Short mmCIF file of C-alpha atoms and ligand atoms in Angstrom, two decimals:
data_model
loop_
_atom_site.label_atom_id
_atom_site.label_comp_id
_atom_site.label_asym_id
_atom_site.label_seq_id
_atom_site.Cartn_x
_atom_site.Cartn_y
_atom_site.Cartn_z
CA UNK B 1 -0.14 0.30 0.03
CA UNK B 2 1.29 3.24 -0.93
CA UNK B 3 2.35 5.77 1.91
CA UNK B 4 1.66 9.66 1.97
CA UNK B 5 2.15 12.54 4.14
CA UNK B 6 -0.77 14.60 5.42
CA UNK B 7 -0.71 17.50 6.64
CA UNK B 8 -2.69 16.88 9.74
CA UNK B 9 -2.22 20.23 11.38
CA UNK B 10 -1.64 24.27 11.31
CA UNK B 11 -0.79 26.87 13.73
CA UNK B 12 0.86 30.75 13.58
CA UNK B 13 2.18 33.35 15.41
CA UNK B 14 1.73 37.11 14.43
CA UNK B 15 4.58 38.78 17.11
CA UNK B 16 1.79 41.84 18.44
CA UNK B 17 3.98 44.66 17.79
CA UNK B 18 2.32 46.61 14.09
CA UNK B 19 4.64 48.27 12.03
CA UNK B 20 1.83 50.64 10.02
CA UNK B 21 2.48 52.37 6.35
CA UNK B 22 2.21 55.63 8.41
CA UNK B 23 4.63 54.56 10.52
CA UNK B 24 7.59 53.77 7.80
CA UNK B 25 5.92 57.48 5.79
CA UNK B 26 7.83 59.11 9.09
CA UNK B 27 11.38 57.09 8.69
CA UNK B 28 11.90 56.91 4.67
CA UNK B 29 10.84 58.69 1.38
CA UNK B 30 7.32 56.91 0.81
CA UNK B 31 3.52 56.81 1.19
CA UNK B 32 1.04 54.52 2.31
CA UNK B 33 -0.13 54.84 -1.27
CA UNK B 34 2.80 54.26 -2.85
CA UNK B 35 3.71 50.94 -0.59
CA UNK B 36 -0.39 50.10 -0.72
CA UNK B 37 -0.55 50.59 -4.42
CA UNK B 38 2.92 48.56 -5.38
CA UNK B 39 2.54 46.33 -2.99
CA UNK B 40 -0.75 45.85 -1.04
CA UNK B 41 0.28 46.13 2.03
CA UNK B 42 -0.86 47.83 4.87
CA UNK B 43 1.14 46.92 7.81
CA UNK B 44 3.47 44.32 8.67
CA UNK B 45 4.34 42.78 12.38
CA UNK B 46 8.20 43.43 13.82
CA UNK B 47 9.23 41.08 16.62
CA UNK B 48 10.59 42.11 19.91
CA UNK B 49 13.75 43.31 20.89
CA UNK B 50 13.97 39.45 23.08
CA UNK B 51 11.97 37.57 20.57
CA UNK B 52 14.42 35.58 17.60
CA UNK B 53 12.97 33.50 15.07
CA UNK B 54 13.17 30.84 17.14
CA UNK B 55 10.82 31.95 19.76
CA UNK B 56 7.95 32.61 17.11
CA UNK B 57 8.66 29.32 15.77
CA UNK B 58 7.82 28.08 19.30
CA UNK B 59 4.23 29.56 19.46
CA UNK B 60 3.01 28.44 15.93
CA UNK B 61 4.91 25.09 16.59
CA UNK B 62 3.19 24.73 20.37
CA UNK B 63 -0.33 25.73 18.11
CA UNK B 64 0.41 22.89 15.16
CA UNK B 65 1.14 20.03 17.60
CA UNK B 66 -1.79 20.88 20.63
CA UNK B 67 -3.99 20.43 17.38
CA UNK B 68 -2.57 17.98 15.59
CA UNK B 69 -3.04 15.99 19.30
CA UNK B 70 0.41 14.90 19.32
CA UNK B 71 3.03 15.46 22.09
CA UNK B 72 7.17 16.85 20.82
CA UNK B 73 8.02 12.91 21.78
CA UNK B 74 5.84 12.26 19.05
CA UNK B 75 7.41 14.23 16.57
CA UNK B 76 10.58 12.59 14.91
CA UNK B 77 12.15 14.79 12.13
CA UNK B 78 11.74 18.97 12.86
CA UNK B 79 12.49 20.90 9.27
CA UNK B 80 12.60 24.76 10.07
CA UNK B 81 13.21 27.00 7.36
CA UNK B 82 14.08 30.74 7.12
CA UNK B 83 15.79 33.20 6.26
CA UNK B 84 16.51 34.71 9.55
CA UNK B 85 17.84 32.54 11.94
CA UNK B 86 18.79 32.89 15.44
CA UNK B 87 22.65 32.83 14.58
CA UNK B 88 24.94 33.49 11.96
CA UNK B 89 24.67 29.59 10.85
CA UNK B 90 25.26 27.66 13.99
CA UNK B 91 23.59 26.52 15.68
CA UNK B 92 20.90 25.71 13.70
CA UNK B 93 17.72 27.29 14.30
CA UNK B 94 15.63 24.03 14.38
CA UNK B 95 18.11 22.99 17.36
CA UNK B 96 16.85 26.25 19.02
CA UNK B 97 13.68 25.24 18.17
CA UNK B 98 13.84 21.42 19.45
CA UNK B 99 15.62 22.61 22.19
CA UNK B 100 12.92 25.68 23.67
CA UNK B 101 10.13 22.46 22.58
CA UNK B 102 11.85 19.90 24.87
CA UNK B 103 12.38 17.63 22.01
CA UNK B 104 15.19 15.11 22.60
CA UNK B 105 17.47 13.45 20.50
CA UNK B 106 15.01 14.68 17.79
CA UNK B 107 16.74 15.30 14.42
CA UNK B 108 16.56 18.79 13.52
CA UNK B 109 17.41 20.96 10.64
CA UNK B 110 17.40 24.58 9.31
CA UNK B 111 16.58 24.75 5.39
CA UNK B 112 17.63 27.70 3.56
CA UNK B 113 15.41 28.85 0.05
CA UNK B 114 14.07 32.46 1.16
CA UNK B 115 10.94 32.89 0.45
CA UNK B 116 10.46 29.03 -1.05
CA UNK B 117 11.78 27.89 2.07
CA UNK B 118 8.51 25.84 3.34
CA UNK B 119 7.39 24.69 -0.23
CA UNK B 120 11.35 23.22 -0.49
CA UNK B 121 10.78 22.14 3.17
CA UNK B 122 7.50 20.41 2.75
CA UNK B 123 9.63 18.45 -0.65
CA UNK B 124 12.03 17.59 2.25
CA UNK B 125 9.14 16.02 4.94
CA UNK B 126 6.84 14.23 1.77
CA UNK B 127 10.31 12.60 0.84
CA UNK B 128 10.79 11.62 4.43
CA UNK B 129 7.29 10.62 5.10
CA UNK B 130 7.29 8.34 2.21
CA UNK B 131 10.35 6.82 2.17
CA UNK B 132 9.64 5.22 5.76
CA UNK B 133 12.49 7.14 7.35
CA UNK B 134 9.48 9.29 9.47
CA UNK B 135 6.28 8.99 10.98
CA UNK B 136 5.80 12.91 11.81
CA UNK B 137 7.45 15.96 11.10
CA UNK B 138 7.43 19.33 12.40
CA UNK B 139 7.89 22.04 9.82
CA UNK B 140 8.18 25.24 10.67
CA UNK B 141 8.63 28.45 8.66
CA UNK B 142 9.66 31.29 11.10
CA UNK B 143 10.95 34.67 10.30
CA UNK B 144 12.36 37.79 12.25
CA UNK B 145 13.29 39.14 8.99
CA UNK B 146 12.98 42.92 10.49
CA UNK B 147 16.24 42.13 11.56
CA UNK B 148 17.63 42.29 8.59
CA UNK B 149 16.05 45.68 7.27
CA UNK B 150 18.09 48.50 7.00
CA UNK B 151 15.03 51.52 8.31
CA UNK B 152 16.90 53.76 5.65
CA UNK B 153 16.37 51.78 2.76
CA UNK B 154 12.83 52.60 1.21
CA UNK B 155 12.84 49.78 -1.79
CA UNK B 156 12.91 46.75 0.94
CA UNK B 157 11.76 48.06 4.57
CA UNK B 158 8.17 48.62 3.45
CA UNK B 159 7.92 44.99 2.25
CA UNK B 160 8.77 42.49 4.65
CA UNK B 161 7.68 41.46 8.16
CA UNK B 162 8.16 39.01 10.94
CA UNK B 163 6.41 35.93 12.36
CA UNK B 164 5.35 32.37 11.99
CA UNK B 165 3.37 28.88 11.04
CA UNK B 166 4.07 25.49 11.29
CA UNK B 167 2.54 22.16 10.37
CA UNK B 168 2.23 18.69 11.65
CA UNK B 169 2.76 16.14 8.88
CA UNK B 170 2.36 12.17 9.14
CA UNK B 171 1.86 9.50 7.47
CA UNK B 172 -1.23 7.89 6.16
CA UNK B 173 -2.45 6.20 2.82
CA UNK B 174 -5.41 7.51 2.42
CA UNK B 175 -4.50 9.63 -0.87
CA UNK B 176 -7.42 11.64 -0.17
CA UNK B 177 -5.50 13.24 3.17
CA UNK B 178 -2.13 13.85 1.24
CA UNK B 179 0.47 15.95 -0.18
CA UNK B 180 -0.19 15.07 -3.54
CA UNK B 181 2.84 16.84 -5.58
CA UNK B 182 5.83 19.55 -4.94
CA UNK B 183 7.91 20.61 -7.45
CA UNK B 184 11.34 23.21 -6.53
CA UNK B 185 13.42 24.50 -8.93
CA UNK B 186 16.23 26.96 -8.75
CA UNK B 187 18.29 29.17 -11.09
CA UNK B 188 21.65 30.10 -8.85
CA UNK B 189 22.52 32.35 -11.82
CA UNK B 190 20.28 35.28 -10.70
CA UNK B 191 21.57 34.35 -6.87
CA UNK B 192 22.61 38.34 -7.00
CA UNK B 193 18.85 39.23 -7.14
CA UNK B 194 18.62 38.53 -3.50
CA UNK B 195 21.06 38.76 -0.63
CA UNK B 196 21.59 39.44 2.94
CA UNK B 197 25.65 39.75 4.00
CA UNK B 198 28.49 38.34 6.13
CA UNK B 199 29.00 35.21 4.74
CA UNK B 200 32.23 33.99 3.56
CA UNK B 201 31.51 36.45 0.45
CA UNK B 202 31.30 39.25 1.88
CA UNK B 203 32.27 39.04 5.48
CA UNK B 204 30.75 42.00 8.30
CA UNK B 205 34.77 42.93 8.54
CA UNK B 206 35.16 43.65 4.63
CA UNK B 207 32.41 45.61 4.49
CA UNK B 208 29.38 43.57 3.75
CA UNK B 209 25.62 45.02 5.41
CA UNK B 210 23.61 42.02 6.84
CA UNK B 211 20.60 43.61 5.23
CA UNK B 212 18.16 42.44 2.93
CA UNK B 213 18.83 44.36 -0.69
CA UNK B 214 16.76 42.56 -3.66
CA UNK B 215 16.86 43.86 -7.44
CA UNK B 216 12.98 44.30 -6.52
CA UNK B 217 11.72 45.00 -10.25
CA UNK B 218 13.92 42.61 -11.69
CA UNK B 219 12.42 39.83 -9.45
CA UNK B 220 9.05 41.16 -10.26
CA UNK B 221 9.51 41.33 -13.77
CA UNK B 222 9.98 37.24 -13.80
CA UNK B 223 8.47 36.29 -10.51
CA UNK B 224 4.91 35.65 -12.28
CA UNK B 225 6.04 34.10 -15.61
CA UNK B 226 7.61 31.78 -13.58
CA UNK B 227 5.56 30.75 -10.25
CA UNK B 228 2.50 30.86 -12.92
CA UNK B 229 3.90 28.03 -15.26
CA UNK B 230 5.35 25.93 -12.25
CA UNK B 231 2.24 26.18 -10.65
CA UNK B 232 0.26 25.35 -14.10
CA UNK B 233 2.83 22.82 -14.63
CA UNK B 234 2.19 20.91 -11.09
CA UNK B 235 -1.55 21.04 -11.46
CA UNK B 236 -1.30 19.28 -15.47
CA UNK B 237 1.30 16.58 -14.11
CA UNK B 238 -1.44 15.37 -11.60
CA UNK B 239 -4.07 16.76 -14.08
CA UNK B 240 -5.89 19.24 -11.71
CA UNK B 241 -7.92 21.37 -12.82
CA UNK B 242 -8.26 24.85 -11.88
CA UNK B 243 -11.72 24.82 -11.10
CA UNK B 244 -10.82 21.55 -8.18
CA UNK B 245 -8.44 24.05 -6.02
CA UNK B 246 -10.26 25.32 -3.29
CA UNK B 247 -8.05 27.45 -2.00
CA UNK B 248 -5.12 29.24 -3.92
CA UNK B 249 -2.14 30.23 -1.04
CA UNK B 250 0.78 31.73 -2.52
CA UNK B 251 3.72 33.12 -1.15
CA UNK B 252 2.51 36.56 0.24
CA UNK B 253 5.27 38.74 -1.10
CA UNK B 254 3.29 41.84 -3.67
CA UNK B 255 -0.62 41.40 -4.53
CA UNK B 256 0.48 42.43 -7.75
CA UNK B 257 1.89 39.52 -7.95
CA UNK B 258 -0.19 37.31 -6.53
CA UNK B 259 -3.59 38.86 -8.42
CA UNK B 260 -1.78 37.88 -11.73
CA UNK B 261 -0.74 34.50 -11.15
CA UNK B 262 -4.37 33.71 -10.07
CA UNK B 263 -5.64 35.11 -13.12
CA UNK B 264 -3.03 33.10 -14.99
CA UNK B 265 -4.25 30.31 -14.04
CA UNK B 266 -7.92 31.02 -13.98
CA UNK B 267 -8.77 31.12 -10.10
CA UNK B 268 -11.01 33.55 -8.44
CA UNK B 269 -11.16 35.53 -6.25
CA UNK B 270 -13.10 34.41 -3.72
CA UNK B 271 -10.29 31.48 -4.34
CA UNK B 272 -7.27 33.08 -3.31
CA UNK B 273 -5.36 33.74 0.05
CA UNK B 274 -4.11 36.99 0.68
CA UNK B 275 -3.06 37.72 4.01
CA UNK B 276 -0.05 40.50 2.76
CA UNK B 277 -2.31 43.71 3.83
CA UNK B 278 -1.49 42.80 7.60
CA UNK B 279 1.65 40.71 7.63
CA UNK B 280 3.07 41.33 4.49
CA UNK B 281 6.13 39.67 3.33
CA UNK B 282 7.23 36.99 6.09
CA UNK B 283 9.15 34.71 3.40
CA UNK B 284 9.29 31.31 4.80
CA UNK B 285 6.73 32.02 7.41
CA UNK B 286 3.92 33.19 5.27
CA UNK B 287 2.46 30.44 3.52
CA UNK B 288 1.46 28.50 6.78
CA UNK B 289 0.27 31.59 8.24
CA UNK B 290 -2.44 31.87 5.42
CA UNK B 291 -3.30 28.51 5.30
CA UNK B 292 -3.84 28.80 9.23
CA UNK B 293 -6.01 32.67 8.53
CA UNK B 294 -8.03 30.66 6.41
CA UNK B 295 -8.22 27.70 9.31
CA UNK B 296 -9.03 30.08 12.04
CA UNK B 297 -11.24 32.00 9.84
CA UNK B 298 -13.09 28.20 9.69
CA UNK B 299 -12.65 28.42 5.44
CA UNK B 300 -10.51 25.82 5.21
CA UNK B 301 -12.01 22.44 5.37
CA UNK B 302 -10.75 19.24 6.40
CA UNK B 303 -9.94 17.46 2.32
CA UNK B 304 -10.26 21.01 0.53
CA UNK B 305 -7.40 20.67 -1.72
CA UNK B 306 -4.94 23.63 -1.73
CA UNK B 307 -2.53 24.70 -4.57
CA UNK B 308 0.63 26.52 -2.70
CA UNK B 309 3.01 28.37 -4.60
CA UNK B 310 6.31 30.34 -4.09
CA UNK B 311 9.33 32.30 -4.86
CA UNK B 312 12.29 33.79 -3.59
CA UNK B 313 16.18 34.72 -2.92
CA UNK B 314 18.17 31.87 -4.85
CA UNK B 315 16.40 32.08 -6.70
CA UNK B 316 14.24 29.24 -6.04
CA UNK B 317 10.82 29.09 -6.43
CA UNK B 318 7.93 25.67 -6.45
CA UNK B 319 4.60 24.54 -6.07
CA UNK B 320 2.76 22.39 -4.29
CA UNK B 321 -0.66 20.81 -4.09
CA UNK B 322 -1.75 19.19 -0.73
CA UNK B 323 -5.25 18.02 0.86
CA UNK B 324 -5.18 19.71 4.19
CA UNK B 325 -6.54 16.47 6.74
CA UNK B 326 -6.48 18.77 9.78
N1 LIG I 1 7.86 54.58 -1.71
C1 LIG I 1 7.82 55.13 -2.87
N2 LIG I 1 8.96 54.51 -3.51
C2 LIG I 1 9.55 53.81 -3.72
C3 LIG I 1 9.47 52.90 -2.69
C4 LIG I 1 9.00 53.29 -1.43
N3 LIG I 1 9.11 52.45 -0.66
N4 LIG I 1 10.54 52.39 -2.69
C5 LIG I 1 10.85 52.30 -4.46
N5 LIG I 1 10.42 53.71 -5.17
C6 LIG I 1 10.51 54.42 -6.06
C7 LIG I 1 11.91 53.51 -6.78
O1 LIG I 1 13.26 54.16 -6.16
C8 LIG I 1 11.77 54.07 -8.55
O2 LIG I 1 11.53 55.64 -7.82
P1 LIG I 1 12.16 56.27 -9.46
O3 LIG I 1 11.15 55.45 -10.64
O4 LIG I 1 12.33 57.36 -9.49
O5 LIG I 1 13.29 54.91 -10.25
C9 LIG I 1 9.79 53.87 -8.53
O6 LIG I 1 9.44 54.14 -7.20
C10 LIG I 1 9.86 52.22 -8.69
O7 LIG I 1 10.34 51.46 -8.39
P2 LIG I 1 10.60 49.84 -8.86
O8 LIG I 1 11.07 48.81 -8.09
O9 LIG I 1 10.07 49.99 -10.06
O10 LIG I 1 8.85 49.53 -8.03
P3 LIG I 1 7.56 48.08 -7.94
O11 LIG I 1 7.28 48.53 -8.73
O12 LIG I 1 8.95 47.38 -9.63
O13 LIG I 1 8.03 47.69 -7.01
C11 LIG I 1 8.19 46.15 -5.80
C12 LIG I 1 8.68 47.22 -6.45
C13 LIG I 1 6.91 46.44 -4.43
C14 LIG I 1 10.02 45.92 -4.40
C15 LIG I 1 8.80 44.80 -6.47
O14 LIG I 1 8.90 45.06 -7.66
C16 LIG I 1 8.29 43.31 -5.75
O15 LIG I 1 7.46 43.54 -5.22
N6 LIG I 1 9.38 42.57 -6.43
C17 LIG I 1 9.38 41.44 -6.36
C18 LIG I 1 9.32 41.16 -4.89
C19 LIG I 1 9.66 38.97 -4.81
O16 LIG I 1 9.04 38.51 -4.90
N7 LIG I 1 10.46 39.11 -3.93
C20 LIG I 1 10.50 37.62 -3.89
C21 LIG I 1 10.11 36.64 -2.36
S1 LIG I 1 11.30 37.73 -1.47
C22 LIG I 1 12.90 36.62 -1.18
O17 LIG I 1 12.76 35.93 -1.21
C23 LIG I 1 13.61 37.01 0.25
#
């Protein structure tokens, strides 16, 4: 009998501190009108001074574990996707989170694929479960991206926010509860579109700044085409028509990108999940936060078919088709 991975719960956490467009108007030469028109963002959340990515991740993970009726002892792998981990590279944020959750000897690792991190991590979790290497996986997307923002750079500081989302995946033999397919891809020739210095290529000592830098317009120009093609391909491969998709839940970078992809795929507005207005771009956390948003609004039902997609630094991108089994 074929083994499938199943998303059995979802949880999310957004820190309470709000940074509005009006606040940003006082910090850089920008306007609420520009931000709203170009990105769809009204406000974003900012982690408290004593909160790092793992702290936000722990809050989301606890909710996901409780909703899955599982204790941390029941989890045999933890994967954490982030571009704003607690430490530069060591220890992994997954290990810090595992420690805070009380995990004992559970393997835990970070996965870096920028804003595509959740989809990349989902593909890894799916492979672990389908191969029999794991029965249940805790998958967390957690970002304290504000720590890597230059609040004098108007081209990036209006975009990003903090938050975390988490889900528990478990093995099942029921295809109606399955993560049906995940497709991931990259184009390393365009690595310089989105960067954060401070590694061996450009250390802080050699003048590298630990801030998110983005060739925003260049990224924008290719994002719609690449994500639309990726999402259309995964649907075609699995014989899924756009009418069958209950919820289109894309990475929340820019409302214009999301709407353009929705139109290209023929998915009606009522099935497109948008949270970018309230959270901004929370990178690897944005998709699980958006899933949690419709779960808490009681719009997400057991068995609903979700189409997920993301695009981000690397460049990386990917799509997933998954039934919700929570
Ligand atoms: N307020 C006012 N004006 C601004 C601001 C601002 N906050 N930021 C830029 N501008 C100006 C620019 O200086 C430029 O002025 P100019 O015409 O005088 O030179 C003008 O606005 C237009 O700038 P563009 O960058 O061309 O604006 P664009 O319409 O492309 O919107 C944005 C910018 C929102 C960043 C968009 O390009 C975008 O969303 N890009 C894709 C982001 C994305 O998907 N990233 C991948 C995921 S993120 C990750 O992986 C970490």
